[in-house]
Coordinates of C-alpha atoms and ligand atoms in Angstrom, one line a residue:
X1 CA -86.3 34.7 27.4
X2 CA -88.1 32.5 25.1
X3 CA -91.9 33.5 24.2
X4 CA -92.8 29.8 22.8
X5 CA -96.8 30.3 21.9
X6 CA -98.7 26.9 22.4
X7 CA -101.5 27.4 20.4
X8 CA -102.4 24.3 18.7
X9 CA -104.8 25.6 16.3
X10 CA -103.5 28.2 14.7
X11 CA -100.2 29.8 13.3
X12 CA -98.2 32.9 12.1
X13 CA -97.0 31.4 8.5
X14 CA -95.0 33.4 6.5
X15 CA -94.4 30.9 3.6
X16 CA -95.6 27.8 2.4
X17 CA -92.6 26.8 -0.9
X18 CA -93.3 24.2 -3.1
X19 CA -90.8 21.8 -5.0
X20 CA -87.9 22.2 -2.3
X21 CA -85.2 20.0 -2.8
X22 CA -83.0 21.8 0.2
X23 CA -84.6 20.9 3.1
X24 CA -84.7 17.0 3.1
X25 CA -84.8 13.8 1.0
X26 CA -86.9 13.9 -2.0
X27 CA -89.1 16.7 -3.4
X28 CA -90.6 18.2 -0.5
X29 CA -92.8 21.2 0.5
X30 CA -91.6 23.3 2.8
X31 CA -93.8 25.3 5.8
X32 CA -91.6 28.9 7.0
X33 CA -93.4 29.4 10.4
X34 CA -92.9 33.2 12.1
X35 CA -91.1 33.8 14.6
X36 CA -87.4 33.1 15.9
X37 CA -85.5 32.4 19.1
X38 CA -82.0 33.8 17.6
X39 CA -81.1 36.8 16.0
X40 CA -78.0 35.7 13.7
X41 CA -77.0 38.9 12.2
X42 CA -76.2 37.0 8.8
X43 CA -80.4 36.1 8.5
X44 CA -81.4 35.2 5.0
X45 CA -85.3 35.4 6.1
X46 CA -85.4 38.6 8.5
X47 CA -88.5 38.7 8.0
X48 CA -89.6 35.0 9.8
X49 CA -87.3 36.7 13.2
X50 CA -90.7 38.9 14.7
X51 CA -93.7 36.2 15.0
X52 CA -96.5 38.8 13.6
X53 CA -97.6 39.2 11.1
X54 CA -95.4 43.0 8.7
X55 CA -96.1 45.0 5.8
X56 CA -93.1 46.2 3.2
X57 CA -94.0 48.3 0.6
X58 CA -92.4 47.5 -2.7
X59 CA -91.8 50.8 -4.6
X60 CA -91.5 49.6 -8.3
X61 CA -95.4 48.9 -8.2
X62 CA -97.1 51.3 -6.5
X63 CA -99.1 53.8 -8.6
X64 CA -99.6 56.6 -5.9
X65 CA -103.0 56.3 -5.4
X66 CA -102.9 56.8 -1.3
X67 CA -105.5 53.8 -0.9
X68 CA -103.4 52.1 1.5
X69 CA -103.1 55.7 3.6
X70 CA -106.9 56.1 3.4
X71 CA -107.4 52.5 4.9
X72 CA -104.6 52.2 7.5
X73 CA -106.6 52.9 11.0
X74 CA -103.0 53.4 12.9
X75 CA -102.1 56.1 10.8
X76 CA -99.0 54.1 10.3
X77 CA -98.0 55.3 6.7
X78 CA -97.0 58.5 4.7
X79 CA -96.1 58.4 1.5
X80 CA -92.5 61.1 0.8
X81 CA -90.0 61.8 -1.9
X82 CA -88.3 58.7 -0.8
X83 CA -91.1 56.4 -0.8
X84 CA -93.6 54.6 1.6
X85 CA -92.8 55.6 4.7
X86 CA -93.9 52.7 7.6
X87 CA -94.3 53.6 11.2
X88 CA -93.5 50.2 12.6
X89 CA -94.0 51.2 16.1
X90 CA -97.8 52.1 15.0
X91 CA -98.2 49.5 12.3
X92 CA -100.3 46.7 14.1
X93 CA -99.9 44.0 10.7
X94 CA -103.6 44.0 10.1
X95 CA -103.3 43.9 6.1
X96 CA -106.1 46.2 5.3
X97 CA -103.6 47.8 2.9
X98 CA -102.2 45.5 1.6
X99 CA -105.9 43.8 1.0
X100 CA -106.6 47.1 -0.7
X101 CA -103.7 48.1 -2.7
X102 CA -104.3 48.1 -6.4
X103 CA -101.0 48.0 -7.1
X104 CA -100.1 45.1 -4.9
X105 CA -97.2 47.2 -3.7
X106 CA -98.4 46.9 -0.4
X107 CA -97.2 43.2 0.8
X108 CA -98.2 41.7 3.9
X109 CA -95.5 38.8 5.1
X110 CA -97.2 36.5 7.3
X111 CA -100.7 34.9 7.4
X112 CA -102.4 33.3 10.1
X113 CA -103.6 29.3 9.2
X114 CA -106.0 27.0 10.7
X115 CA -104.2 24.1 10.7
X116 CA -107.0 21.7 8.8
X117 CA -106.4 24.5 6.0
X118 CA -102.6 24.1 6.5
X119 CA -103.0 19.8 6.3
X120 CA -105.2 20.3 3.4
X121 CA -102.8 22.6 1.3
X122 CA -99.3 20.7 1.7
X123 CA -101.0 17.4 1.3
X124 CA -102.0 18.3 -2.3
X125 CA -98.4 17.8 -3.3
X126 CA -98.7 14.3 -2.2
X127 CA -98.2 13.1 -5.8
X128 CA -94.5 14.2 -5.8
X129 CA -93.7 13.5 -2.5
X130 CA -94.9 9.5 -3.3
X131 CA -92.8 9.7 -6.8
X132 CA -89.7 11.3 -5.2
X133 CA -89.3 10.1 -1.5
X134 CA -90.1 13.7 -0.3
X135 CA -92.8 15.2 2.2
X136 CA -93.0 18.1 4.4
X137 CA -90.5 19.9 6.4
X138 CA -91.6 22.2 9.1
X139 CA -88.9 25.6 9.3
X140 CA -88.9 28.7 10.6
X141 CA -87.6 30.9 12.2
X142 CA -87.9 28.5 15.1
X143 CA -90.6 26.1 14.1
X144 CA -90.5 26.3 18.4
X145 CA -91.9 29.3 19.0
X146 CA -95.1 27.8 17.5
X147 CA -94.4 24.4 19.4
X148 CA -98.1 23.5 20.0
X149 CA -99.6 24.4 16.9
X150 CA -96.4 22.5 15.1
X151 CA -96.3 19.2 17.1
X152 CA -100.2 19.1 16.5
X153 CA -99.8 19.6 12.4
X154 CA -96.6 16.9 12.2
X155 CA -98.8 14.6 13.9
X156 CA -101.9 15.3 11.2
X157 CA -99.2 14.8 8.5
X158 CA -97.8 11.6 10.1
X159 CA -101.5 10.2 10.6
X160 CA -101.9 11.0 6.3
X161 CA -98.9 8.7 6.5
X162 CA -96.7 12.0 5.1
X163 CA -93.1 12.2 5.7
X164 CA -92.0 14.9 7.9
X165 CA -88.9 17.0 8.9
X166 CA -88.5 19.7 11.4
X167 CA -86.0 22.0 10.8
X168 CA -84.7 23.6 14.0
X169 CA -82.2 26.1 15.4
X170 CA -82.5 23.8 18.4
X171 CA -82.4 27.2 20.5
X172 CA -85.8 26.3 22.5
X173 CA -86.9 24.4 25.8
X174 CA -87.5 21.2 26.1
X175 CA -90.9 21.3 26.2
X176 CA -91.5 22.7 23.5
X177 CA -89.0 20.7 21.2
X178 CA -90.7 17.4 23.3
X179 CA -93.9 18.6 21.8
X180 CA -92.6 18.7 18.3
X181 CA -89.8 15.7 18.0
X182 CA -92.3 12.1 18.3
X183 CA -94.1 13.0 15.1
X184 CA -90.8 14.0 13.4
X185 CA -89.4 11.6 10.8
X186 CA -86.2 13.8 10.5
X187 CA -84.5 16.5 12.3
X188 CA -82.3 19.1 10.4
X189 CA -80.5 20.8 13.2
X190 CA -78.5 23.7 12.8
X191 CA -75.1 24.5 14.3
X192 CA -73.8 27.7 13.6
X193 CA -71.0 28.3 16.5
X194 CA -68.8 25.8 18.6
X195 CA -67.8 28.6 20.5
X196 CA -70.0 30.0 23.0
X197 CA -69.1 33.7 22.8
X198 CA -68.7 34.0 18.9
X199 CA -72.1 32.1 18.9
X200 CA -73.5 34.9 21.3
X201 CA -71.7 37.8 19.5
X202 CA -73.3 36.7 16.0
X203 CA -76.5 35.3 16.9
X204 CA -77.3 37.0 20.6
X205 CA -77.6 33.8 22.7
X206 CA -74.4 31.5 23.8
X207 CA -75.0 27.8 22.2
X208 CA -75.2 26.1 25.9
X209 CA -79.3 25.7 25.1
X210 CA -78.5 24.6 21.9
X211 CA -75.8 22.0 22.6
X212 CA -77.8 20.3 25.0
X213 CA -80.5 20.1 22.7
X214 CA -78.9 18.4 20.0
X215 CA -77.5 15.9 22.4
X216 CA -80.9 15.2 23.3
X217 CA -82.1 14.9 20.1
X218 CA -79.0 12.3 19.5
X219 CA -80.6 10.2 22.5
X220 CA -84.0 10.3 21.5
X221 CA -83.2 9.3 17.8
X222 CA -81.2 6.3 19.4
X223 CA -84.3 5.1 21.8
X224 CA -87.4 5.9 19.7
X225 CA -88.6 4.7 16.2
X226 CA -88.7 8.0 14.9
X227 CA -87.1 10.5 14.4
X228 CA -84.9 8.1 12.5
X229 CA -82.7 10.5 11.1
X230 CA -80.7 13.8 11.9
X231 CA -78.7 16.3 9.3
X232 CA -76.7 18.8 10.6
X233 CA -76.4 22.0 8.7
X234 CA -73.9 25.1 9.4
X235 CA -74.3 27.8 7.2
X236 CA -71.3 29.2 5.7
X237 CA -70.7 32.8 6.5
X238 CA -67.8 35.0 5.5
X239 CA -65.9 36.6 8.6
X240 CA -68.5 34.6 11.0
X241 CA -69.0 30.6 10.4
X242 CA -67.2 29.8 7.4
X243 CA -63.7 29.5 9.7
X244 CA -61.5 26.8 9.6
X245 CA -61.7 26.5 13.5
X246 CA -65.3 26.6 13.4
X247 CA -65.7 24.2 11.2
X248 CA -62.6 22.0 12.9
X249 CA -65.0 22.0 16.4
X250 CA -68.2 21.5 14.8
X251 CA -66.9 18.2 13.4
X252 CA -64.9 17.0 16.2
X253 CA -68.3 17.4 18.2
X254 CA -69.7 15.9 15.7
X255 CA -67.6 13.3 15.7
X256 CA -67.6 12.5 19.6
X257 CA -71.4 12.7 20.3
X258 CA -73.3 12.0 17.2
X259 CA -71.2 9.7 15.1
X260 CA -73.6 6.9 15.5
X261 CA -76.7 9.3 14.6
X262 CA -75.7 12.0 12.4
X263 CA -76.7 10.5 8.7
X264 CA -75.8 14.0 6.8
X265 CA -73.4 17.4 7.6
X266 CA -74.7 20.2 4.8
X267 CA -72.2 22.8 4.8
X268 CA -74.6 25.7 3.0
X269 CA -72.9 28.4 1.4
X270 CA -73.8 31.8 2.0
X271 CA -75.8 33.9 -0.1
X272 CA -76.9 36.9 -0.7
X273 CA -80.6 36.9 -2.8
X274 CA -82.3 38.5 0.8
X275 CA -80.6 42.1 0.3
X276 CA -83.8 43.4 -0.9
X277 CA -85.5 42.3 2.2
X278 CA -83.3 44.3 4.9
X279 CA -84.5 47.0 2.2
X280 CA -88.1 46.6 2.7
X281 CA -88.1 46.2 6.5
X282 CA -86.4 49.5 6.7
X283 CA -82.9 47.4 8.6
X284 CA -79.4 47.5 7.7
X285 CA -77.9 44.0 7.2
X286 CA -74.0 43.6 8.2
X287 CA -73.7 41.6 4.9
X288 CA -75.1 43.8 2.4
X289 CA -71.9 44.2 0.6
X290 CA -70.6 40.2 1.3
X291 CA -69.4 38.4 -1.7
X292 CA -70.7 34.7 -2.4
X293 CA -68.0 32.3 -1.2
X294 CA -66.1 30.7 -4.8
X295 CA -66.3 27.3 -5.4
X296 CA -62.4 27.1 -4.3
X297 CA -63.6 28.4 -0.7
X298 CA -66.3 26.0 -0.4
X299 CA -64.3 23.1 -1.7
X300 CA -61.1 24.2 1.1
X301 CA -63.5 24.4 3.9
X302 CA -65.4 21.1 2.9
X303 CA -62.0 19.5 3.0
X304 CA -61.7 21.2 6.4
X305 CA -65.2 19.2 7.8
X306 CA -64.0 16.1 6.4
X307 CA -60.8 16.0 8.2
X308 CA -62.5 16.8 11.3
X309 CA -63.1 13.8 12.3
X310 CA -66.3 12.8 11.3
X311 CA -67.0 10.2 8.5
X312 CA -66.1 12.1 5.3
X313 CA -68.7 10.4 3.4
X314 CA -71.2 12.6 5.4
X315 CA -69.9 15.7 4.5
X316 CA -71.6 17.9 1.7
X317 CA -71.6 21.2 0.5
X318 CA -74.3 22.9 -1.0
X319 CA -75.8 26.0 -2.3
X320 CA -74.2 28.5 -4.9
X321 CA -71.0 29.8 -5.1
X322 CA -69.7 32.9 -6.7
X323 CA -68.1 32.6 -10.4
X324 CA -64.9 33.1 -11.1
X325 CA -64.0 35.6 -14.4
X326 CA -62.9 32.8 -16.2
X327 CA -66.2 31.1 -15.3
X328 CA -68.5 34.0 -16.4
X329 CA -66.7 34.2 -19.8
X330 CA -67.6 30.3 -20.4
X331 CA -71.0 31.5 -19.2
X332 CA -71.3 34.5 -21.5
X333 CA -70.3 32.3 -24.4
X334 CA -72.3 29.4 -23.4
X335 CA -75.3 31.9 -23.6
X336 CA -74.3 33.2 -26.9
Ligands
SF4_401 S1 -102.5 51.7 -2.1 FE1 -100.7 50.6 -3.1 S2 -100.5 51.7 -5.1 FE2 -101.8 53.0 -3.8 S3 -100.3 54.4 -2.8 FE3 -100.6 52.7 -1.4 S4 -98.9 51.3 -1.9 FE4 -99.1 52.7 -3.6
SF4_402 S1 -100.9 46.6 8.2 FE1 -102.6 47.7 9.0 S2 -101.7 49.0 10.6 FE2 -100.0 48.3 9.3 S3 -99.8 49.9 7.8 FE3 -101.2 48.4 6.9 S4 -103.3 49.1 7.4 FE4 -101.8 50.2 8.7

């Protein structure tokens, strides 16, 4: 069931990155809202999935002082041989430790913002979004399950005459992505699956909701003045996403609904820089020991995606890709 919270005023932010050139045109600044509607067991953010606010503990700078033990009301956290030891089932996200750490080793992922405070903070990068054709794109998680409080903060932007992009798994009602859409410049949508049941076995939820969704998306884009744009993006996973047939359906449904609509199809490598996350929220990851894709995998599969159907011209890959020995020995020297 989806939980969409329709607070206006306020949200569960969990980072606010500057200087992105990944999610949009331009330079833009990017808003990660809490909380998500899928689970996809190859998550690069695990810690936007759960809509409060955690703590991790990060071992390297914590002195050993107990402070954090001495403040924590829930009696949520022991310190052992093995480190900081957080109850999670106790732990209620308050941040008094992580206020009172000296160390900084406690870390508390996920702030609440008024959204005045929010306005005010991304619009001081309105000097590079004006020089490079950027703005602000509004990601998650689900930027969805915070519907009310991210349609109401897209339309202050839109007002300031800021351009904006929502970022979605499309995996939402249509309420809430109604609420969201109008004050949207641009939608990056991603598609992850064609097929429902690999889509449920990787991500917990069949891709009916999400289907529909984009489809709607296409016809709103095609009868309203904005959005005025739509990129798809389909992460590449090892063993999940990044298979041929995958990536064959993806474009031929591309290709049949959206071809009149779809301005941009990001194929985005995997990686694998949120290891240390899974760490520090105490959860395995199924990709822990996943190599990057090489540049030879990417460039096959991008070939893939622009035989699909779809104008090739749309196609592009992006993010890193893993060197090959012959690569890192260039690189060595180059360093030298
Ligand atoms: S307050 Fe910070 S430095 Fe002190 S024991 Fe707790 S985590 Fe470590
Ligand atoms: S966030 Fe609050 S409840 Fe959780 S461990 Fe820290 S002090 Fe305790």
């Amino acid at each position: 069931m989806l939980t969409e919270n329709l607070n206006n005023n306020q949200a569960t932010i969990l980072e606010i990155v500057r200087m992105s050139t990944e999610d949009g045109p331009g330079i833009r600044t990017t808003v990660f809202l809490k909380g998500c509607t899928l689970n996809c067991s190859w998550c690069h953010n695990p810690e936007s999935i759960s809509i409060k606010p955690q703590v991790c503990w990060v071992g390297s700078r914590c002195i050993g002082c107990k402070t954090c033990i001495e403040v924590c009301k829930e009696n949520a956290l022991t310190l052992t041989e093995a480190g900081m030891w957080i109850d999670r089932s106790r732990c209620t996200g308050c941040g008094d430790c992580a206020a009172e750490c000296p160390g900084t080793a406690m870390e508390l992922m996920g702030k609440i913002w008024q959204i005045d405070n929010l306005v005010d903070e991304v619009n001081k990068d309105r000097a590079y979004f004006e020089t490079s054709g950027g703005g602000i794109t509004i990601s998650g998680g689900e930027p969805a399950m915070q519907a009310g409080f991210a349609g109401a903060f897209l339309k202050s932007l839109r007002e300031k005459g800021l351009h904006t992009a929502l970022d979605t798994c499309g995996h939402c009602s249509r309420d809430a992505l109604n609420q969201t859409l109008h004050y949207a410049a641009m939608v990056l949508f991603d598609l992850k699956l064609i097929d429902p049941k690999t889509h449920k076995k990787f991500t917990g939820h069949d891709n009916k909701r999400i289907l529909d969704n984009l489809l709607y998306v296409a016809d709103y884009i095609r009868s309203h003045v904005y959005p005025n744009a739509l990129w798809i993006r389909t992460p590449m996973i090892p063993g999940a996403t990044a298979v041929f047939e995958n990536i064959a359906g993806i474009g031929q449904f591309v290709a049949k609904n959206l071809s009149d609509v779809v301005d941009r199809w990001e194929l985005c490598a995997f990686n694998n820089l949120c290891r240390d996350k899974y760490l520090r929220l105490d959860q395995k990851w199924a990709f822990h020991h996943t190599e990057l894709l090489t540049k030879e995998d990417m460039d096959v599969l991008t070939e893939e995606a622009k035989s699909s159907g779809v104008n090739p011209e749309i196609v592009f890959p992006t993010g890193s890709t893993r060197l090959q020995p012959e690569e890192m020995k260039q690189e060595i020297g180059d360093g030298l």
